[in-house]
CSV table of C-alpha atoms in Angstrom, one decimal:
chain,number,residue,atom,x,y,z
A,1,UNK,CA,-19.4,10.8,12.4
A,2,UNK,CA,-18.8,14.4,10.9
A,3,UNK,CA,-15.6,16.6,10.9
A,4,UNK,CA,-15.1,19.8,12.9
A,5,UNK,CA,-13.4,22.4,11.4
A,6,UNK,CA,-10.9,23.8,14.1
A,7,UNK,CA,-8.5,26.5,12.4
A,8,UNK,CA,-8.1,27.3,8.9
A,9,UNK,CA,-4.7,26.4,8.5
A,10,UNK,CA,-2.2,24.3,6.5
A,11,UNK,CA,-0.5,21.2,7.8
A,12,UNK,CA,1.6,18.7,6.1
A,13,UNK,CA,0.7,20.6,2.8
A,14,UNK,CA,-2.9,20.1,3.2
A,15,UNK,CA,-5.6,22.8,3.7
A,16,UNK,CA,-7.1,21.6,6.9
A,17,UNK,CA,-10.6,22.9,6.1
A,18,UNK,CA,-10.6,21.4,2.9
A,19,UNK,CA,-9.5,18.1,3.9
A,20,UNK,CA,-12.1,18.2,6.5
A,21,UNK,CA,-14.9,19.2,4.1
A,22,UNK,CA,-13.6,16.1,2.0
A,23,UNK,CA,-14.2,13.8,4.9
A,24,UNK,CA,-17.5,15.3,5.5
A,25,UNK,CA,-18.3,14.8,1.9
A,26,UNK,CA,-17.2,11.1,2.0
A,27,UNK,CA,-19.0,10.3,5.1
A,28,UNK,CA,-22.5,11.4,3.5
A,29,UNK,CA,-21.6,10.1,0.2
A,30,UNK,CA,-20.2,6.8,0.6
A,31,UNK,CA,-21.2,5.3,-2.8
A,32,UNK,CA,-19.8,8.3,-4.7
A,33,UNK,CA,-16.8,8.1,-2.7
A,34,UNK,CA,-15.9,4.3,-3.7
A,35,UNK,CA,-12.0,4.6,-5.2
A,36,UNK,CA,-11.3,1.6,-7.3
A,37,UNK,CA,-7.1,1.2,-7.7
A,38,UNK,CA,-6.0,-0.4,-10.5
A,39,UNK,CA,-2.4,-1.7,-12.0
A,40,UNK,CA,-1.2,-3.6,-14.9
A,41,UNK,CA,1.8,-5.7,-15.3
A,42,UNK,CA,3.2,-7.2,-18.7
A,43,UNK,CA,5.8,-10.0,-18.2
A,44,UNK,CA,9.0,-9.3,-19.8
A,45,UNK,CA,11.2,-11.8,-21.7
A,46,UNK,CA,13.3,-12.7,-18.8
A,47,UNK,CA,11.5,-14.7,-16.1
A,48,UNK,CA,10.3,-12.6,-13.2
A,49,UNK,CA,10.8,-9.5,-14.6
A,50,UNK,CA,7.7,-7.5,-15.2
A,51,UNK,CA,7.2,-3.7,-16.3
A,52,UNK,CA,3.9,-2.4,-14.4
A,53,UNK,CA,1.8,0.4,-14.8
A,54,UNK,CA,-0.5,2.7,-12.9
A,55,UNK,CA,-3.0,4.7,-15.0
A,56,UNK,CA,-6.5,6.1,-14.3
A,57,UNK,CA,-8.9,4.9,-11.2
A,58,UNK,CA,-12.3,4.8,-10.7
A,59,UNK,CA,-14.3,7.1,-8.1
A,60,UNK,CA,-18.2,6.4,-7.7
A,61,UNK,CA,-18.2,4.4,-11.1
A,62,UNK,CA,-17.1,7.5,-13.0
A,63,UNK,CA,-13.3,6.9,-15.0
A,64,UNK,CA,-10.8,9.6,-13.3
A,65,UNK,CA,-7.5,10.7,-14.8
A,66,UNK,CA,-7.0,8.4,-17.9
A,67,UNK,CA,-4.4,10.4,-19.0
A,68,UNK,CA,-2.0,9.4,-16.0
A,69,UNK,CA,0.8,7.0,-16.2
A,70,UNK,CA,3.6,5.6,-13.7
A,71,UNK,CA,6.0,2.6,-14.8
A,72,UNK,CA,7.6,0.3,-12.3
A,73,UNK,CA,10.0,-2.2,-13.2
A,74,UNK,CA,9.9,-5.5,-11.0
A,75,UNK,CA,12.5,-8.1,-11.0
A,76,UNK,CA,14.9,-9.6,-8.4
A,77,UNK,CA,18.2,-8.3,-6.7
A,78,UNK,CA,21.1,-9.7,-8.6
A,79,UNK,CA,22.5,-12.0,-5.9
A,80,UNK,CA,19.0,-14.0,-6.1
A,81,UNK,CA,19.1,-14.2,-10.1
A,82,UNK,CA,22.5,-15.4,-10.1
A,83,UNK,CA,21.6,-17.9,-7.7
A,84,UNK,CA,18.7,-19.1,-9.8
A,85,UNK,CA,20.6,-19.5,-12.9
A,86,UNK,CA,20.1,-15.9,-14.5
A,87,UNK,CA,22.7,-15.3,-17.4
A,88,UNK,CA,22.7,-11.7,-17.4
A,89,UNK,CA,21.6,-10.3,-14.0
A,90,UNK,CA,19.7,-6.9,-13.2
A,91,UNK,CA,19.3,-5.2,-9.9
A,92,UNK,CA,15.5,-4.4,-9.6
A,93,UNK,CA,13.3,-4.3,-6.6
A,94,UNK,CA,11.1,-7.6,-6.1
A,95,UNK,CA,7.4,-7.3,-5.8
A,96,UNK,CA,6.9,-8.1,-2.3
A,97,UNK,CA,9.4,-5.4,-1.6
A,98,UNK,CA,7.1,-3.0,-3.7
A,99,UNK,CA,4.0,-4.3,-1.7
A,100,UNK,CA,6.0,-3.6,1.7
A,101,UNK,CA,7.1,-0.2,0.5
A,102,UNK,CA,3.6,0.5,-0.4
A,103,UNK,CA,2.5,-0.6,2.8
A,104,UNK,CA,5.1,2.0,4.8
A,105,UNK,CA,3.9,4.8,2.7
A,106,UNK,CA,0.1,4.0,3.2
A,107,UNK,CA,0.8,3.6,7.2
A,108,UNK,CA,2.9,7.0,7.1
A,109,UNK,CA,0.0,8.6,5.1
A,110,UNK,CA,-3.0,7.3,7.3
A,111,UNK,CA,-1.3,8.4,10.4
A,112,UNK,CA,-0.5,11.9,9.1
A,113,UNK,CA,-4.1,12.1,7.5
A,114,UNK,CA,-5.5,11.3,11.0
A,115,UNK,CA,-3.8,13.6,13.0
A,116,UNK,CA,-4.8,16.3,10.8
A,117,UNK,CA,-8.6,14.9,11.3
A,118,UNK,CA,-8.2,15.5,14.9
A,119,UNK,CA,-5.8,17.8,15.5
A,120,UNK,CA,-2.7,16.2,16.7
A,121,UNK,CA,0.5,17.7,15.9
A,122,UNK,CA,2.7,15.1,14.3
A,123,UNK,CA,5.9,16.2,12.9
A,124,UNK,CA,7.8,13.1,11.5
A,125,UNK,CA,6.8,9.7,10.6
A,126,UNK,CA,9.0,6.6,9.5
A,127,UNK,CA,7.8,3.1,9.3
A,128,UNK,CA,9.7,-0.1,8.4
A,129,UNK,CA,8.3,-3.3,7.3
A,130,UNK,CA,9.7,-6.7,6.6
A,131,UNK,CA,8.4,-10.3,6.2
A,132,UNK,CA,9.9,-13.6,6.3
A,133,UNK,CA,8.9,-15.7,3.1
A,134,UNK,CA,9.1,-19.2,2.4
A,135,UNK,CA,9.5,-19.6,-1.4
A,136,UNK,CA,8.7,-23.5,-1.7
A,137,UNK,CA,5.1,-23.1,-2.9
A,138,UNK,CA,6.3,-20.6,-5.5
A,139,UNK,CA,9.4,-22.9,-6.7
A,140,UNK,CA,6.8,-25.8,-7.0
A,141,UNK,CA,8.5,-27.8,-4.3
A,142,UNK,CA,5.1,-27.4,-2.1
A,143,UNK,CA,1.6,-28.0,-3.7
A,144,UNK,CA,-0.8,-24.8,-3.5
A,145,UNK,CA,-2.6,-26.1,-0.7
A,146,UNK,CA,0.3,-25.3,1.7
A,147,UNK,CA,0.1,-21.9,0.4
A,148,UNK,CA,-0.8,-20.6,3.8
A,149,UNK,CA,2.6,-21.6,5.0
A,150,UNK,CA,4.4,-19.1,2.6
A,151,UNK,CA,4.8,-16.3,5.1
A,152,UNK,CA,5.3,-15.7,8.7
A,153,UNK,CA,3.9,-12.7,10.3
A,154,UNK,CA,4.9,-9.2,8.9
A,155,UNK,CA,7.0,-7.2,11.1
A,156,UNK,CA,5.9,-3.6,11.0
A,157,UNK,CA,7.6,-0.7,13.3
A,158,UNK,CA,6.3,3.1,13.2
A,159,UNK,CA,8.0,5.7,14.7
A,160,UNK,CA,6.4,8.7,15.3
A,161,UNK,CA,7.3,12.1,16.6
A,162,UNK,CA,5.0,15.2,17.6
A,163,UNK,CA,4.8,18.4,19.7
A,164,UNK,CA,3.6,18.0,23.0
A,165,UNK,CA,1.9,14.8,22.3
A,166,UNK,CA,-0.6,13.8,25.5
A,167,UNK,CA,-1.1,10.3,26.4
A,168,UNK,CA,-4.4,10.4,24.8
A,169,UNK,CA,-2.6,11.5,21.5
A,170,UNK,CA,-0.2,9.0,21.6
A,171,UNK,CA,-3.1,6.0,22.1
A,172,UNK,CA,-4.9,7.6,19.0
A,173,UNK,CA,-1.8,7.5,17.0
A,174,UNK,CA,-1.0,4.2,17.7
A,175,UNK,CA,-4.4,3.0,16.7
A,176,UNK,CA,-4.1,4.8,13.2
A,177,UNK,CA,-2.0,2.2,11.4
A,178,UNK,CA,-5.0,0.0,11.8
A,179,UNK,CA,-7.0,2.3,9.4
A,180,UNK,CA,-4.6,2.3,7.0
A,181,UNK,CA,-6.0,0.5,3.5
A,182,UNK,CA,-3.0,-1.1,2.4
A,183,UNK,CA,-2.3,-2.7,6.1
A,184,UNK,CA,-5.6,-4.2,5.8
A,185,UNK,CA,-5.4,-5.3,2.6
A,186,UNK,CA,-2.1,-7.3,3.4
A,187,UNK,CA,-3.1,-8.6,7.0
A,188,UNK,CA,-6.9,-9.3,6.2
A,189,UNK,CA,-8.0,-12.5,4.3
A,190,UNK,CA,-8.9,-11.3,0.8
A,191,UNK,CA,-10.6,-14.5,-0.8
A,192,UNK,CA,-10.0,-14.4,-4.5
A,193,UNK,CA,-10.0,-16.7,-7.6
A,194,UNK,CA,-7.9,-15.1,-10.5
A,195,UNK,CA,-9.5,-14.9,-13.4
A,196,UNK,CA,-7.0,-16.9,-15.8
A,197,UNK,CA,-7.3,-16.9,-19.6
A,198,UNK,CA,-5.2,-19.1,-21.4
A,199,UNK,CA,-4.4,-19.0,-25.2
A,200,UNK,CA,-2.6,-21.6,-27.3
A,201,UNK,CA,-0.4,-20.3,-29.8
């Protein structure tokens, strides 16, 4: 379904008309609009610490923004490192925390972008996410065939405020998180076998 331009204004730092034209372009050119997101992580000398980088991305099979670079340093909270026998502790965010943070960002963005699309006046959006995690598969206590026991259901709480929201507006907003790509990545089954190459030194 195409997007309807209503007023030539800016909302949340976005030119509404340009935004709706982009949605129309994606609707008309779905293959050209496929975005391939990427990240790479290099393990550091200390266990469970990784420096991850985000660079370019693919758009419709073409390489984009190849000079772009963002660095993220993952690890553990010092309390966990101390309990696990680390000699020199360091406070970093854990990879699951990074995934949850990405989930909150994507849910927020999904709500705002769809509110712009439908002309709903949303002002503030805050998302909280958490997930109880059983580390026994990770630590080798349980075999991999019990990996489906690792997580309980994620808890996601979203608070949205807006100007004069009707019941219909509220119902639409309540559905928007289901459109979040990261929400779908985390909550839907994504069958995958990692391509692992092992070199013997």
